[in-house]
mmCIF file of C-alpha atoms and ligand atoms in Angstrom:
data_model
loop_
_atom_site.group_PDB
_atom_site.id
_atom_site.type_symbol
_atom_site.label_atom_id
_atom_site.label_comp_id
_atom_site.label_asym_id
_atom_site.label_seq_id
_atom_site.Cartn_x
_atom_site.Cartn_y
_atom_site.Cartn_z
ATOM 1 C CA UNK N 11 42.368 104.361 121.173
ATOM 2 C CA UNK N 12 46.102 104.497 122.021
ATOM 3 C CA UNK N 13 47.627 107.463 124.054
ATOM 4 C CA UNK N 14 47.991 110.490 121.886
ATOM 5 C CA UNK N 15 51.595 111.018 120.688
ATOM 6 C CA UNK N 16 52.838 114.631 120.200
ATOM 7 C CA UNK N 17 54.933 115.299 117.198
ATOM 8 C CA UNK N 18 56.642 118.628 116.529
ATOM 9 C CA UNK N 19 56.663 119.521 112.847
ATOM 10 C CA UNK N 20 59.354 121.855 111.470
ATOM 11 C CA UNK N 21 58.974 121.812 107.680
ATOM 12 C CA UNK N 22 61.691 124.450 106.981
ATOM 13 C CA UNK N 23 62.604 125.609 103.574
ATOM 14 C CA UNK N 24 62.556 124.663 99.857
ATOM 15 C CA UNK N 25 60.927 121.331 99.239
ATOM 16 C CA UNK N 26 60.678 120.869 103.021
ATOM 17 C CA UNK N 27 57.029 121.863 103.446
ATOM 18 C CA UNK N 28 56.019 119.820 100.302
ATOM 19 C CA UNK N 29 57.404 116.520 101.433
ATOM 20 C CA UNK N 30 56.436 117.021 105.102
ATOM 21 C CA UNK N 31 52.883 117.556 104.016
ATOM 22 C CA UNK N 32 52.834 114.084 102.383
ATOM 23 C CA UNK N 33 54.366 112.487 105.621
ATOM 24 C CA UNK N 34 51.665 114.194 107.678
ATOM 25 C CA UNK N 35 48.982 112.621 105.531
ATOM 26 C CA UNK N 36 50.701 109.160 105.987
ATOM 27 C CA UNK N 37 50.587 109.801 109.836
ATOM 28 C CA UNK N 38 46.939 110.448 109.690
ATOM 29 C CA UNK N 39 46.329 107.337 107.592
ATOM 30 C CA UNK N 40 48.338 105.134 109.949
ATOM 31 C CA UNK N 41 46.263 106.597 112.763
ATOM 32 C CA UNK N 42 43.037 105.474 111.048
ATOM 33 C CA UNK N 43 44.280 102.094 110.028
ATOM 34 C CA UNK N 44 45.920 101.132 113.385
ATOM 35 C CA UNK N 45 43.988 103.248 115.828
ATOM 36 C CA UNK N 46 46.707 105.485 116.803
ATOM 37 C CA UNK N 47 46.381 109.079 117.755
ATOM 38 C CA UNK N 48 48.926 111.826 116.733
ATOM 39 C CA UNK N 49 48.805 115.473 117.469
ATOM 40 C CA UNK N 50 51.060 117.710 115.597
ATOM 41 C CA UNK N 51 52.422 121.202 116.396
ATOM 42 C CA UNK N 52 54.046 123.207 113.661
ATOM 43 C CA UNK N 53 57.080 125.621 114.285
ATOM 44 C CA UNK N 54 59.498 127.831 112.259
ATOM 45 C CA UNK N 55 62.928 126.575 111.682
ATOM 46 C CA UNK N 56 65.804 127.485 109.243
ATOM 47 C CA UNK N 57 65.609 130.123 106.631
ATOM 48 C CA UNK N 58 61.922 130.854 107.075
ATOM 49 C CA UNK N 59 62.649 131.415 110.856
ATOM 50 C CA UNK N 60 65.501 133.708 110.003
ATOM 51 C CA UNK N 61 63.107 135.828 107.770
ATOM 52 C CA UNK N 62 60.200 135.813 110.235
ATOM 53 C CA UNK N 63 62.019 135.701 113.745
ATOM 54 C CA UNK N 64 65.516 136.844 113.049
ATOM 55 C CA UNK N 65 67.130 133.511 114.081
ATOM 56 C CA UNK N 66 67.225 130.007 112.512
ATOM 57 C CA UNK N 67 66.305 128.255 115.748
ATOM 58 C CA UNK N 68 63.888 130.459 117.736
ATOM 59 C CA UNK N 69 63.382 129.569 121.502
ATOM 60 C CA UNK N 70 59.697 128.940 120.897
ATOM 61 C CA UNK N 71 60.694 126.312 118.224
ATOM 62 C CA UNK N 72 62.967 124.554 120.655
ATOM 63 C CA UNK N 73 60.163 124.690 123.290
ATOM 64 C CA UNK N 74 57.660 123.043 120.862
ATOM 65 C CA UNK N 75 60.278 120.265 120.178
ATOM 66 C CA UNK N 76 60.972 119.746 123.743
ATOM 67 C CA UNK N 77 57.331 119.224 124.705
ATOM 68 C CA UNK N 78 56.832 116.805 121.825
ATOM 69 C CA UNK N 79 57.563 113.032 121.873
ATOM 70 C CA UNK N 80 59.309 113.297 118.468
ATOM 71 C CA UNK N 81 60.227 115.821 115.860
ATOM 72 C CA UNK N 82 59.640 115.592 112.020
ATOM 73 C CA UNK N 83 61.804 117.836 110.145
ATOM 74 C CA UNK N 84 61.777 118.678 106.365
ATOM 75 C CA UNK N 85 64.820 120.533 105.161
ATOM 76 C CA UNK N 86 66.567 123.779 105.699
ATOM 77 C CA UNK N 87 68.659 126.297 103.625
ATOM 78 C CA UNK N 88 68.763 127.894 100.329
ATOM 79 C CA UNK N 89 70.740 130.511 98.277
ATOM 80 C CA UNK N 90 68.884 133.434 99.943
ATOM 81 C CA UNK N 91 70.746 132.744 103.170
ATOM 82 C CA UNK N 92 73.957 131.373 101.882
ATOM 83 C CA UNK N 93 75.852 134.582 102.329
ATOM 84 C CA UNK N 94 74.556 135.299 105.796
ATOM 85 C CA UNK N 95 76.947 135.447 108.793
ATOM 86 C CA UNK N 96 77.270 132.174 110.644
ATOM 87 C CA UNK N 97 74.414 133.086 113.356
ATOM 88 C CA UNK N 98 72.016 133.788 110.578
ATOM 89 C CA UNK N 99 72.523 130.604 108.590
ATOM 90 C CA UNK N 100 70.000 127.707 108.512
ATOM 91 C CA UNK N 101 72.772 125.159 108.883
ATOM 92 C CA UNK N 102 73.656 126.816 112.369
ATOM 93 C CA UNK N 103 70.054 126.090 113.338
ATOM 94 C CA UNK N 104 70.394 122.380 112.418
ATOM 95 C CA UNK N 105 73.637 121.988 114.464
ATOM 96 C CA UNK N 106 71.926 123.890 117.349
ATOM 97 C CA UNK N 107 68.765 121.792 117.491
ATOM 98 C CA UNK N 108 70.956 118.530 117.434
ATOM 99 C CA UNK N 109 73.069 119.761 120.284
ATOM 100 C CA UNK N 110 70.084 121.352 122.322
ATOM 101 C CA UNK N 111 68.051 118.112 122.044
ATOM 102 C CA UNK N 112 70.998 115.926 122.924
ATOM 103 C CA UNK N 113 70.714 114.029 119.613
ATOM 104 C CA UNK N 114 74.326 112.383 119.527
ATOM 105 C CA UNK N 115 73.378 109.446 117.283
ATOM 106 C CA UNK N 116 72.373 109.714 113.659
ATOM 107 C CA UNK N 117 70.973 106.680 111.886
ATOM 108 C CA UNK N 118 71.184 106.649 108.148
ATOM 109 C CA UNK N 119 70.008 103.460 106.483
ATOM 110 C CA UNK N 120 70.865 102.806 102.841
ATOM 111 C CA UNK N 121 68.917 100.194 101.346
ATOM 112 C CA UNK N 122 68.872 99.289 97.606
ATOM 113 C CA UNK N 123 65.451 98.467 96.426
ATOM 114 C CA UNK N 124 65.688 95.686 93.957
ATOM 115 C CA UNK N 125 63.394 97.395 91.422
ATOM 116 C CA UNK N 126 65.569 100.555 91.599
ATOM 117 C CA UNK N 127 69.005 98.974 90.998
ATOM 118 C CA UNK N 128 69.094 100.605 87.594
ATOM 119 C CA UNK N 129 68.653 104.189 89.080
ATOM 120 C CA UNK N 130 72.118 103.899 90.592
ATOM 121 C CA UNK N 131 75.238 104.926 88.701
ATOM 122 C CA UNK N 132 76.879 101.705 89.968
ATOM 123 C CA UNK N 133 76.544 98.273 88.265
ATOM 124 C CA UNK N 134 73.478 96.361 89.535
ATOM 125 C CA UNK N 135 75.618 93.230 90.271
ATOM 126 C CA UNK N 136 77.629 95.348 92.740
ATOM 127 C CA UNK N 137 74.587 96.670 94.500
ATOM 128 C CA UNK N 138 72.732 93.450 94.797
ATOM 129 C CA UNK N 139 71.683 92.713 98.470
ATOM 130 C CA UNK N 140 73.011 96.094 99.747
ATOM 131 C CA UNK N 141 71.422 97.012 103.155
ATOM 132 C CA UNK N 142 73.539 98.952 105.457
ATOM 133 C CA UNK N 143 73.189 101.540 108.199
ATOM 134 C CA UNK N 144 75.504 104.407 108.836
ATOM 135 C CA UNK N 145 75.559 105.250 112.497
ATOM 136 C CA UNK N 146 77.045 108.856 112.619
ATOM 137 C CA UNK N 147 78.165 110.560 115.776
ATOM 138 C CA UNK N 148 76.277 113.927 115.663
ATOM 139 C CA UNK N 149 77.166 116.304 118.451
ATOM 140 C CA UNK N 150 80.945 116.202 118.710
ATOM 141 C CA UNK N 151 84.061 116.291 116.721
ATOM 142 C CA UNK N 152 85.240 119.075 114.394
ATOM 143 C CA UNK N 153 81.714 120.439 113.911
ATOM 144 C CA UNK N 154 81.442 121.421 117.571
ATOM 145 C CA UNK N 155 85.091 121.944 118.642
ATOM 146 C CA UNK N 156 86.567 125.414 119.233
ATOM 147 C CA UNK N 157 86.819 127.532 116.114
ATOM 148 C CA UNK N 158 88.481 130.805 115.515
ATOM 149 C CA UNK N 159 90.594 133.024 113.200
ATOM 150 C CA UNK N 160 93.859 134.732 114.024
ATOM 151 C CA UNK N 161 96.325 136.953 112.294
ATOM 152 C CA UNK N 162 99.628 135.468 111.561
ATOM 153 C CA UNK N 163 102.744 136.712 109.608
ATOM 154 C CA UNK N 164 101.387 134.660 106.573
ATOM 155 C CA UNK N 165 97.976 136.313 106.818
ATOM 156 C CA UNK N 166 94.789 135.251 108.328
ATOM 157 C CA UNK N 167 94.683 131.605 109.807
ATOM 158 C CA UNK N 168 91.444 129.699 110.553
ATOM 159 C CA UNK N 169 91.296 126.923 113.156
ATOM 160 C CA UNK N 170 88.714 124.209 113.693
ATOM 161 C CA UNK N 171 89.377 121.810 116.534
ATOM 162 C CA UNK N 172 88.419 118.070 116.461
ATOM 163 C CA UNK N 173 87.757 116.740 120.048
ATOM 164 C CA UNK N 174 86.168 113.564 121.387
ATOM 165 C CA UNK N 175 86.055 112.314 124.982
ATOM 166 C CA UNK N 176 85.681 108.681 125.957
ATOM 167 C CA UNK N 177 82.025 109.085 127.110
ATOM 168 C CA UNK N 178 81.106 110.457 123.742
ATOM 169 C CA UNK N 179 82.644 107.586 121.929
ATOM 170 C CA UNK N 180 81.340 104.954 124.319
ATOM 171 C CA UNK N 181 77.743 105.938 124.021
ATOM 172 C CA UNK N 182 77.661 106.086 120.167
ATOM 173 C CA UNK N 183 79.606 102.744 120.064
ATOM 174 C CA UNK N 184 77.109 101.152 122.361
ATOM 175 C CA UNK N 185 74.170 102.373 120.127
ATOM 176 C CA UNK N 186 76.013 100.972 116.988
ATOM 177 C CA UNK N 187 76.579 97.565 118.734
ATOM 178 C CA UNK N 188 72.916 97.459 119.919
ATOM 179 C CA UNK N 189 71.762 98.146 116.401
ATOM 180 C CA UNK N 190 74.251 95.585 114.884
ATOM 181 C CA UNK N 191 72.818 92.972 117.476
ATOM 182 C CA UNK N 192 69.343 93.486 115.865
ATOM 183 C CA UNK N 193 70.719 93.233 112.314
ATOM 184 C CA UNK N 194 73.416 90.885 110.778
ATOM 185 C CA UNK N 195 75.855 91.380 113.857
ATOM 186 C CA UNK N 196 78.622 93.034 111.749
ATOM 187 C CA UNK N 197 80.070 96.420 112.734
ATOM 188 C CA UNK N 198 82.684 98.467 110.787
ATOM 189 C CA UNK N 199 84.151 101.165 112.899
ATOM 190 C CA UNK N 200 85.634 103.809 110.611
ATOM 191 C CA UNK N 201 88.417 106.171 111.692
ATOM 192 C CA UNK N 202 91.692 107.683 110.701
ATOM 193 C CA UNK N 203 93.703 106.061 113.520
ATOM 194 C CA UNK N 204 96.930 106.083 111.502
ATOM 195 C CA UNK N 205 96.974 109.913 111.706
ATOM 196 C CA UNK N 206 94.488 111.386 114.180
ATOM 197 C CA UNK N 207 94.642 111.250 117.925
ATOM 198 C CA UNK N 208 90.905 111.429 118.229
ATOM 199 C CA UNK N 209 90.708 108.464 116.020
ATOM 200 C CA UNK N 210 93.221 106.545 118.143
ATOM 201 C CA UNK N 211 91.033 107.282 121.241
ATOM 202 C CA UNK N 212 87.926 106.245 119.188
ATOM 203 C CA UNK N 213 89.430 102.918 118.153
ATOM 204 C CA UNK N 214 90.768 102.013 121.730
ATOM 205 C CA UNK N 215 87.207 102.869 123.151
ATOM 206 C CA UNK N 216 85.379 100.774 120.420
ATOM 207 C CA UNK N 217 87.614 97.779 121.131
ATOM 208 C CA UNK N 218 86.744 98.075 124.909
ATOM 209 C CA UNK N 219 83.031 98.377 124.235
ATOM 210 C CA UNK N 220 83.213 95.434 121.896
ATOM 211 C CA UNK N 221 83.941 93.193 124.916
ATOM 212 C CA UNK N 222 80.349 93.669 125.853
ATOM 213 C CA UNK N 223 79.225 92.349 122.441
ATOM 214 C CA UNK N 224 81.201 89.101 121.859
ATOM 215 C CA UNK N 225 78.589 88.088 119.069
ATOM 216 C CA UNK N 226 79.325 91.146 116.892
ATOM 217 C CA UNK N 227 81.957 90.750 114.333
ATOM 218 C CA UNK N 228 83.928 93.985 114.467
ATOM 219 C CA UNK N 229 86.281 95.364 111.761
ATOM 220 C CA UNK N 230 88.157 98.610 111.987
ATOM 221 C CA UNK N 231 88.310 100.413 108.529
ATOM 222 C CA UNK N 232 90.314 103.670 107.882
ATOM 223 C CA UNK N 233 88.088 106.300 106.376
ATOM 224 C CA UNK N 234 89.768 106.656 102.953
ATOM 225 C CA UNK N 235 89.678 102.879 102.565
ATOM 226 C CA UNK N 236 85.983 102.753 103.640
ATOM 227 C CA UNK N 237 85.029 105.347 100.978
ATOM 228 C CA UNK N 238 86.581 102.905 98.379
ATOM 229 C CA UNK N 239 85.160 99.691 99.893
ATOM 230 C CA UNK N 240 81.636 101.333 99.751
ATOM 231 C CA UNK N 241 81.812 101.475 96.065
ATOM 232 C CA UNK N 242 83.636 98.083 95.678
ATOM 233 C CA UNK N 243 81.643 95.844 98.027
ATOM 234 C CA UNK N 244 78.688 97.701 99.503
ATOM 235 C CA UNK N 245 76.656 94.648 100.308
ATOM 236 C CA UNK N 246 79.373 93.318 102.664
ATOM 237 C CA UNK N 247 78.578 96.210 105.072
ATOM 238 C CA UNK N 248 75.956 95.935 107.852
ATOM 239 C CA UNK N 249 76.465 98.755 110.335
ATOM 240 C CA UNK N 250 79.135 101.386 109.983
ATOM 241 C CA UNK N 251 79.836 103.544 113.001
ATOM 242 C CA UNK N 252 81.922 106.725 112.678
ATOM 243 C CA UNK N 253 82.550 110.127 113.961
ATOM 244 C CA UNK N 254 80.671 113.279 112.807
ATOM 245 C CA UNK N 255 82.408 114.608 109.775
ATOM 246 C CA UNK N 256 83.397 111.071 108.350
ATOM 247 C CA UNK N 257 79.839 110.067 108.781
ATOM 248 C CA UNK N 258 78.482 113.186 107.037
ATOM 249 C CA UNK N 259 80.728 112.367 104.097
ATOM 250 C CA UNK N 260 80.263 108.615 104.049
ATOM 251 C CA UNK N 261 76.442 108.756 104.423
ATOM 252 C CA UNK N 262 76.125 110.895 101.241
ATOM 253 C CA UNK N 263 78.371 108.374 99.459
ATOM 254 C CA UNK N 264 76.152 105.525 100.714
ATOM 255 C CA UNK N 265 73.067 107.429 99.747
ATOM 256 C CA UNK N 266 74.233 107.354 96.079
ATOM 257 C CA UNK N 267 74.293 103.513 96.118
ATOM 258 C CA UNK N 268 70.457 103.583 96.350
ATOM 259 C CA UNK N 269 70.177 105.743 93.242
ATOM 260 C CA UNK N 270 68.599 108.697 94.745
ATOM 261 C CA UNK N 271 69.107 110.767 97.897
ATOM 262 C CA UNK N 272 65.375 111.281 97.593
ATOM 263 C CA UNK N 273 64.851 107.849 99.071
ATOM 264 C CA UNK N 274 66.927 108.138 102.231
ATOM 265 C CA UNK N 275 65.518 108.462 105.706
ATOM 266 C CA UNK N 276 67.163 109.266 108.921
ATOM 267 C CA UNK N 277 66.736 109.302 112.609
ATOM 268 C CA UNK N 278 68.581 111.250 115.246
ATOM 269 C CA UNK N 279 68.536 109.899 118.777
ATOM 270 C CA UNK N 280 69.683 110.609 122.155
ATOM 271 C CA UNK N 281 69.678 108.318 125.217
ATOM 272 C CA UNK N 282 65.940 107.733 125.449
ATOM 273 C CA UNK N 283 63.201 106.980 122.892
ATOM 274 C CA UNK N 284 63.020 110.831 121.821
ATOM 275 C CA UNK N 285 64.011 111.290 118.302
ATOM 276 C CA UNK N 286 64.182 113.752 115.399
ATOM 277 C CA UNK N 287 63.412 112.322 111.893
ATOM 278 C CA UNK N 288 64.255 113.856 108.627
ATOM 279 C CA UNK N 289 65.129 113.023 105.061
ATOM 280 C CA UNK N 290 68.817 112.873 104.344
ATOM 281 C CA UNK N 291 68.329 115.221 101.246
ATOM 282 C CA UNK N 292 68.512 118.905 101.533
ATOM 283 C CA UNK N 293 65.970 121.650 100.631
ATOM 284 C CA UNK N 294 66.592 121.392 96.829
ATOM 285 C CA UNK N 295 65.741 125.094 96.175
ATOM 286 C CA UNK N 296 66.035 124.360 92.406
ATOM 287 C CA UNK N 297 62.853 122.312 92.408
ATOM 288 C CA UNK N 298 60.993 123.933 95.299
ATOM 289 C CA UNK N 299 57.445 124.873 94.872
ATOM 290 C CA UNK N 300 57.071 122.795 91.676
ATOM 291 C CA UNK N 301 55.728 119.571 93.107
ATOM 292 C CA UNK N 302 58.646 117.530 91.770
ATOM 293 C CA UNK N 303 60.187 116.494 95.082
ATOM 294 C CA UNK N 304 60.229 112.826 95.993
ATOM 295 C CA UNK N 305 58.432 112.529 99.298
ATOM 296 C CA UNK N 306 59.707 108.809 99.914
ATOM 297 C CA UNK N 307 62.555 109.818 102.084
ATOM 298 C CA UNK N 308 60.376 111.741 104.459
ATOM 299 C CA UNK N 309 57.695 109.159 104.584
ATOM 300 C CA UNK N 310 60.250 106.597 105.346
ATOM 301 C CA UNK N 311 61.538 108.761 108.112
ATOM 302 C CA UNK N 312 58.084 108.732 109.548
ATOM 303 C CA UNK N 313 58.169 105.018 109.589
ATOM 304 C CA UNK N 314 61.447 105.137 111.497
ATOM 305 C CA UNK N 315 59.610 107.478 114.097
ATOM 306 C CA UNK N 316 56.942 105.018 114.583
ATOM 307 C CA UNK N 317 59.270 102.182 114.964
ATOM 308 C CA UNK N 318 62.126 103.781 117.030
ATOM 309 C CA UNK N 319 60.252 106.377 119.215
ATOM 310 C CA UNK N 320 56.731 105.031 119.546
ATOM 311 C CA UNK N 321 57.443 101.309 119.263
ATOM 312 C CA UNK N 322 54.707 101.013 116.610
ATOM 313 C CA UNK N 323 56.708 98.370 114.528
ATOM 314 C CA UNK N 324 53.664 97.014 112.735
ATOM 315 C CA UNK N 325 52.659 100.394 111.389
ATOM 316 C CA UNK N 326 56.237 101.203 110.309
ATOM 317 C CA UNK N 327 56.420 97.882 108.462
ATOM 318 C CA UNK N 328 53.084 98.794 106.774
ATOM 319 C CA UNK N 329 54.521 102.052 105.437
ATOM 320 C CA UNK N 330 57.640 100.407 104.291
ATOM 321 C CA UNK N 331 55.671 97.788 102.500
ATOM 322 C CA UNK N 332 53.455 100.386 100.903
ATOM 323 C CA UNK N 333 56.424 102.291 99.570
ATOM 324 C CA UNK N 334 57.904 98.997 98.108
ATOM 325 C CA UNK N 335 54.613 98.066 96.595
ATOM 326 C CA UNK N 336 54.300 101.460 94.782
ATOM 327 C CA UNK N 337 57.872 101.325 93.523
ATOM 328 C CA UNK N 338 57.318 97.702 92.509
ATOM 329 C CA UNK N 339 54.275 98.672 90.429
ATOM 330 C CA UNK N 340 56.733 101.030 88.433
ATOM 331 C CA UNK N 341 55.715 104.377 89.816
ATOM 332 C CA UNK N 342 58.371 106.870 89.981
ATOM 333 C CA UNK N 343 59.137 110.705 90.683
ATOM 334 C CA UNK N 344 61.494 112.145 88.295
ATOM 335 C CA UNK N 345 64.590 111.632 90.491
ATOM 336 C CA UNK N 346 64.249 107.939 90.268
ATOM 337 C CA UNK N 347 62.577 107.568 86.840
ATOM 338 C CA UNK N 348 65.835 106.726 85.003
ATOM 339 C CA UNK N 349 63.816 107.122 81.814
ATOM 340 C CA UNK N 350 61.308 104.573 82.655
ATOM 341 C CA UNK N 351 57.837 104.495 84.344
ATOM 342 C CA UNK N 352 55.825 107.574 84.968
ATOM 343 C CA UNK N 353 57.133 110.849 86.460
ATOM 344 C CA UNK N 354 54.666 111.582 89.246
ATOM 345 C CA UNK N 355 54.314 114.698 91.192
ATOM 346 C CA UNK N 356 55.028 114.867 95.016
ATOM 347 C CA UNK N 357 51.298 114.603 95.907
ATOM 348 C CA UNK N 358 50.640 111.908 93.356
ATOM 349 C CA UNK N 359 53.461 109.639 94.927
ATOM 350 C CA UNK N 360 52.175 110.455 98.385
ATOM 351 C CA UNK N 361 48.678 109.465 97.602
ATOM 352 C CA UNK N 362 49.657 106.131 95.884
ATOM 353 C CA UNK N 363 51.583 105.317 99.129
ATOM 354 C CA UNK N 364 48.768 106.358 101.318
ATOM 355 C CA UNK N 365 46.474 104.117 99.404
ATOM 356 C CA UNK N 366 48.795 101.203 99.800
ATOM 357 C CA UNK N 367 48.930 101.385 103.674
ATOM 358 C CA UNK N 368 46.971 98.471 105.160
ATOM 359 C CA UNK N 369 47.296 96.260 108.100
HETATM 360 C C1 LIG T 622 73.629 116.739 107.043
HETATM 361 C C2 LIG T 622 73.961 118.091 106.438
HETATM 362 C C3 LIG T 622 74.472 118.988 107.646
HETATM 363 C C4 LIG T 622 75.581 118.313 108.264
HETATM 364 C C5 LIG T 622 74.727 120.496 107.281
HETATM 365 C C6 LIG T 622 73.593 121.016 106.437
HETATM 366 C C7 LIG T 622 75.125 121.284 108.424
HETATM 367 O O1 LIG T 622 74.933 118.004 105.470
HETATM 368 O O2 LIG T 622 72.675 116.658 107.839
HETATM 369 O O3 LIG T 622 74.279 115.783 106.704
HETATM 370 O O4 LIG T 622 76.698 118.560 107.661
HETATM 371 O O5 LIG T 622 75.456 117.684 109.256
HETATM 372 MN MN1 LIG T 623 75.494 115.931 105.015
#
């Protein structure tokens, strides 16, 4: 038996608990099939933590995460907490956990499954062969810069500061180059260097780091142009690296290339192998508790955890193969049904994938 790996599970709000439950079953199955041992510890996070503990990120949740090898996160937020003050918002917990755990690099792969080309709003021939990875800087930029309000002669003024230092840009650039080296060796660095000082520092730094990676073909793309090129020529992108807010926006756009945000996994990493894994989608309060949610994004996030944190590549491949097999057989949850195939419930989809996992 392999060494027991500890996983902190923070299911969160809305559909979070439903999709996380399916991912936990997958972990157990992988354990049985490959002889791995996982121990999970659950903790409160997000809206439910606000309700029960008075804060979105209780210290004990942080402690559970810190003593684990990896974190599996469902989703947070919902209308119930939308009008709360900033400290009592689930999103504040999300930003806090990223910062506290030092997770500066957010990997969001967008792969168009051949059999799902029809589920996208874009033409199938444009999507053909799309397989890209957005590497988003996650603990800097305008999200974390100084924020304040002040009175002026024109009424209240609000200020959000965008700041990046060289160290922050270097470490995310290296991660992106390292990832590109393991893929098709193409990197698009996205910035707004024609306007922003932070972007000019970003570009200079990326150019310097590029000297360490002569095999990687580097292009610099302005963020507005990138938004356009993603719709025009998505398959030409391999790895995209960008700052926090640009990455937030572009990764949602990239998600829609695949037809459904219900398919997209993500990993948030720091310097070591520790990572937090979560679906890109939110808590979808409108469908919560109805068994309608697509568990694939969370299941694929679990595959990323096995590969990136634990080095269990074979098991990760087995999960990804199982998902592809079930989709190829025509099974669909309603978000990807596009009027074809069955409309499975969350647990039905989970079970089909579970049964398809083999060595
Ligand atoms: C995401 C989300 C978060 C972000 C929000 C909920 C704070 O949109 O993970 O992409 O903007 O980072
Ligand atoms: Mn987002």
